[in-house]
Short mmCIF file of C-alpha atoms in Angstrom, two decimals:
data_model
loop_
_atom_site.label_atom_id
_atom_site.label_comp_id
_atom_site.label_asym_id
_atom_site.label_seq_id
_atom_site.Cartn_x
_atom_site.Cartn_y
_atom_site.Cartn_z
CA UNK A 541 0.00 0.00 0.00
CA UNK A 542 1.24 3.59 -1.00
CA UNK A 543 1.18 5.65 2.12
CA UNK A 544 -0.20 9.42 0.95
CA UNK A 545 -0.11 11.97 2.71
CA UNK A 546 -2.21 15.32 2.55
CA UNK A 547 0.42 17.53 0.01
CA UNK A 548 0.94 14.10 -1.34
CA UNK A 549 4.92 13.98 -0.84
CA UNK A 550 6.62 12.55 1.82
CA UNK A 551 7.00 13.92 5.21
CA UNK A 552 5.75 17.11 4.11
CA UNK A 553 2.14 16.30 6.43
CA UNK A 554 4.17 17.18 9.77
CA UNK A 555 2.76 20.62 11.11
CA UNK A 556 4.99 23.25 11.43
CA UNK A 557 3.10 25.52 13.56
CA UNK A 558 -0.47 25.70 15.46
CA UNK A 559 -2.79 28.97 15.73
CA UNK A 560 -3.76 29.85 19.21
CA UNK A 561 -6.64 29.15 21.05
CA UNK A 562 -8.13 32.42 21.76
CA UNK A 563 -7.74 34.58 18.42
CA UNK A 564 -8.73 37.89 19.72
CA UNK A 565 -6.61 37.99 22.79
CA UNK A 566 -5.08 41.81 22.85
CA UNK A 567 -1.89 41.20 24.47
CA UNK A 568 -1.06 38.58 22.26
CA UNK A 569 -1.92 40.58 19.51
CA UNK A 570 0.22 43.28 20.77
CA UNK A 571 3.36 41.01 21.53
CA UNK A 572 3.03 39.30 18.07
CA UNK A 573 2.62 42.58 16.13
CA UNK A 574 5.82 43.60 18.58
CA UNK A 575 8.05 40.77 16.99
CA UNK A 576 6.47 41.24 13.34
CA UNK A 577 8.16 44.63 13.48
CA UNK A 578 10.90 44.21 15.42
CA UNK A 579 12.36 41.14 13.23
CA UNK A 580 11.01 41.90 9.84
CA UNK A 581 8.70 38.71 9.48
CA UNK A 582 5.91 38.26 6.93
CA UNK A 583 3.02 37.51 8.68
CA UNK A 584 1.89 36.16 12.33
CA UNK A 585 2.58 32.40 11.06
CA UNK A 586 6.54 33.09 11.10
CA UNK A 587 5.77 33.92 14.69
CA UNK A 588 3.80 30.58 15.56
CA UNK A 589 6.23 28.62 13.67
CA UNK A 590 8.91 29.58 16.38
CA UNK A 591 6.05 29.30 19.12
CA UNK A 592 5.78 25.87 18.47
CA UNK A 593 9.16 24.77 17.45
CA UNK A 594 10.06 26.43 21.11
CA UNK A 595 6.68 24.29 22.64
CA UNK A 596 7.99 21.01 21.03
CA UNK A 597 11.82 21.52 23.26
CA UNK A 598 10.52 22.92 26.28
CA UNK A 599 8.35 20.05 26.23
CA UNK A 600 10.63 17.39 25.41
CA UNK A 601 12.56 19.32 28.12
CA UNK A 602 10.08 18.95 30.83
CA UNK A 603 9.12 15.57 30.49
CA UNK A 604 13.18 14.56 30.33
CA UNK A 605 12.98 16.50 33.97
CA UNK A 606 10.46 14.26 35.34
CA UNK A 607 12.58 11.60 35.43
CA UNK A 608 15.86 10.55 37.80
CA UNK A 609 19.05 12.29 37.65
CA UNK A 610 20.85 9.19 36.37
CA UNK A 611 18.20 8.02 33.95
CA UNK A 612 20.08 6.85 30.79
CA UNK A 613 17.27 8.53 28.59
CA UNK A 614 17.54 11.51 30.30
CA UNK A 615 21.22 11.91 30.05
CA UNK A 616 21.40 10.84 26.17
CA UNK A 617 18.33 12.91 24.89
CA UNK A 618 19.02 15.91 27.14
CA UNK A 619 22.49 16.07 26.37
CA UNK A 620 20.97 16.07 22.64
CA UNK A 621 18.78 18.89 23.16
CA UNK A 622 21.31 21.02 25.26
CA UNK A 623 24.10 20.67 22.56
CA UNK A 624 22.22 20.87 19.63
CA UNK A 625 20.66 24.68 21.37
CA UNK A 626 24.31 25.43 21.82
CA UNK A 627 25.20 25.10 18.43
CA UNK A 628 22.58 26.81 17.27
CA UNK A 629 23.47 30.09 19.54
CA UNK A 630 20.79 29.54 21.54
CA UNK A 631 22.30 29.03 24.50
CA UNK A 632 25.09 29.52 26.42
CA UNK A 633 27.54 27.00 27.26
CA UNK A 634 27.55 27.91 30.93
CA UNK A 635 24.05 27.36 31.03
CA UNK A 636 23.97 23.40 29.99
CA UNK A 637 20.94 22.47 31.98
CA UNK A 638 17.82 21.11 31.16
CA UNK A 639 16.18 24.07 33.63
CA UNK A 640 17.33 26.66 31.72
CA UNK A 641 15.86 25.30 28.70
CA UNK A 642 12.56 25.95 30.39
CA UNK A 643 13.28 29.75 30.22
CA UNK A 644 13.65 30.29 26.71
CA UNK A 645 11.87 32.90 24.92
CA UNK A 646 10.78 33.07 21.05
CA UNK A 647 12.85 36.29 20.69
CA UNK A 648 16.34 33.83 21.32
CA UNK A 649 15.20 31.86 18.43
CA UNK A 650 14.35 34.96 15.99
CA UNK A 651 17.65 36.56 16.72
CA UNK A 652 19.23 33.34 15.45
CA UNK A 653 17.56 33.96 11.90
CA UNK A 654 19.48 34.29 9.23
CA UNK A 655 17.41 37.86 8.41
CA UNK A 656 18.15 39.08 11.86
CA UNK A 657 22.17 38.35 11.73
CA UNK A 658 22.62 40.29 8.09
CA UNK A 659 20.96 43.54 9.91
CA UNK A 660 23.32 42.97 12.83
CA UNK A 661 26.23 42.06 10.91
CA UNK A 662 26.00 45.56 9.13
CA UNK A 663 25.41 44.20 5.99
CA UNK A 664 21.82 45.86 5.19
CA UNK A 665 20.48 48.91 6.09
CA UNK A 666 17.41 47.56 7.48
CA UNK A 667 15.79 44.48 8.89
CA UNK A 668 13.45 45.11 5.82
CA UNK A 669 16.58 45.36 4.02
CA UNK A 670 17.94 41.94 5.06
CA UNK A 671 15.00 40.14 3.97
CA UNK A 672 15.18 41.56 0.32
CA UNK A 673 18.69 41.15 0.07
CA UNK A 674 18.15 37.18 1.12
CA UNK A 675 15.36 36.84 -0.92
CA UNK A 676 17.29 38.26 -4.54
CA UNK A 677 20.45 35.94 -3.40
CA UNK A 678 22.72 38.35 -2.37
CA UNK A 679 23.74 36.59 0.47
CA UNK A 680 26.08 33.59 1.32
CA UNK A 681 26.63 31.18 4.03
CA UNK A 682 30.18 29.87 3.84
CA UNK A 683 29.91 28.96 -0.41
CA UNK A 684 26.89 28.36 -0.30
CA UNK A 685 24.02 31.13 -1.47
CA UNK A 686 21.14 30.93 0.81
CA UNK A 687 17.95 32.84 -0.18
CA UNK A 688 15.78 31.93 2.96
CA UNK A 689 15.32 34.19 5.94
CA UNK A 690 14.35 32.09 7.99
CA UNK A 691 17.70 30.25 7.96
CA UNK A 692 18.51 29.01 11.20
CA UNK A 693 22.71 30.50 11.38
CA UNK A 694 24.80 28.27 13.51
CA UNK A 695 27.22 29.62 15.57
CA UNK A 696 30.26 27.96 13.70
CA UNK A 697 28.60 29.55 10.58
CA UNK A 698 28.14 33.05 11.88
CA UNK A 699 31.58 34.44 10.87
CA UNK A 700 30.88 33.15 7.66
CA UNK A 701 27.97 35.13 6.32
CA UNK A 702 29.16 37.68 3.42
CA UNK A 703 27.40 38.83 0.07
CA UNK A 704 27.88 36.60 -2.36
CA UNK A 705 30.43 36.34 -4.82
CA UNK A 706 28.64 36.88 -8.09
CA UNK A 707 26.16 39.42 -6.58
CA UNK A 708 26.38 42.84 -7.61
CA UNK A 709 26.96 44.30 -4.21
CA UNK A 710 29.87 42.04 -4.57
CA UNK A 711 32.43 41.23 -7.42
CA UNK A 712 29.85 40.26 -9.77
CA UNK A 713 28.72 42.68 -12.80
CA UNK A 714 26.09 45.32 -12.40
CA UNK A 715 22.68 44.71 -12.14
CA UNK A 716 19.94 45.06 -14.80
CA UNK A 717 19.03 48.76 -14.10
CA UNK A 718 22.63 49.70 -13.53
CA UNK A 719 23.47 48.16 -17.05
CA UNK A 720 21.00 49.95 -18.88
CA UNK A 721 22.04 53.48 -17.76
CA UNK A 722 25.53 53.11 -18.74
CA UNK A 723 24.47 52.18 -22.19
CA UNK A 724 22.22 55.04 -22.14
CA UNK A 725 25.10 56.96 -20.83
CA UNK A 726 27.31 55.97 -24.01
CA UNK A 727 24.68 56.64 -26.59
CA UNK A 728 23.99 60.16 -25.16
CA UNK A 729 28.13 60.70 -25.18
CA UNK A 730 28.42 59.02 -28.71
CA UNK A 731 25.56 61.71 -29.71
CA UNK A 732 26.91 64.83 -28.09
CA UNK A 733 30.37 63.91 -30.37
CA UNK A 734 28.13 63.57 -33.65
CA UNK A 735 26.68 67.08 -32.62
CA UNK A 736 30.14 68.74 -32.32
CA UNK A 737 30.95 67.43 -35.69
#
């Protein structure tokens, strides 16, 4: 039997984030709208999507806590949780406990976006900026061009962001518009020396 799913590809039918209960609720209204502007997202689901990402550790987290001390499952998945926050910048290495996983907050997740890090890094003007600059593949990881701003940066990888190499902010040639006024530049020279003739 062919297993389909709902998009009908594989492991594409996993949610990625859930709305919340009470729609209407002002203050989270207000403290989503806060984060919207703050990190240059599109629209409220970029916010859940973290929500529930951070929901799915804290409680993997929490139930890892219920158990003993010495608890092989405990030591082997929280030791899998705690470094894998690390290397994502998440958290400090000082704080390697399960506890402090408890006290994360969305906003340590968004600053780890790859949007977030271009605006910090200096490399855009804006946090509006950033996300335009992703999006048109301006920006590199490494070698490697990514063109999502949601990109989770690593903290191995966070020296390593730059504008890419064939971009026109970098060494590549000049974009479209750019192009098109310098020919228009030439013709309107070549024609001012056909006039003094």
């Amino acid at each position: 039997a062919v297993v389909s799913t709902q998009s009908g590809h594989y492991g594409r039918d996993s949610k990625t984030y859930t709305t919340p209960r009470r729609p209407f609720e002002k203050e989270r209204l207000d403290s989503e709208l806060k984060l919207i502007g703050e990190f240059g997202l599109r629209n409220k689901r970029e916010v859940w999507r973290v929500k529930y990402t951070l929901a799915k550790i804290r409680k993997a987290a929490r139930e890892l806590l219920t158990l003993e001390d010495k608890d092989p499952r405990r030591l082997f998945e929280g030791n899998a949780i705690l470094r894998r926050l690390v290397r994502i910048g998440v958290l400090d290495e000082n704080r390697m406990k399960l506890d402090y996983v408890l006290g994360l907050k969305t906003e340590d997740f968004l600053e780890r976006r790859l949007q977030t890090q271009v605006f910090k890094l200096g490399l855009a003007k804006s946090i509006h900026h950033a996300r335009v600059l992703i999006r048109q593949k301006h920006i590199r990881v490494r070698k490697q061009v990514v063109n999502i701003p949601s990109f989770i940066v690593r903290l191995d990888a966070q020296k390593h962001i730059d504008i890419a190499i064939n971009s026109a902010y970098g060494s590549g040639r000049e974009g479209r518009v750019k192009r098109k006024r310098m020919r228009a530049g030439d013709k309107g020279a070549a024609d001012a020396d056909e006039d003094e003739d």
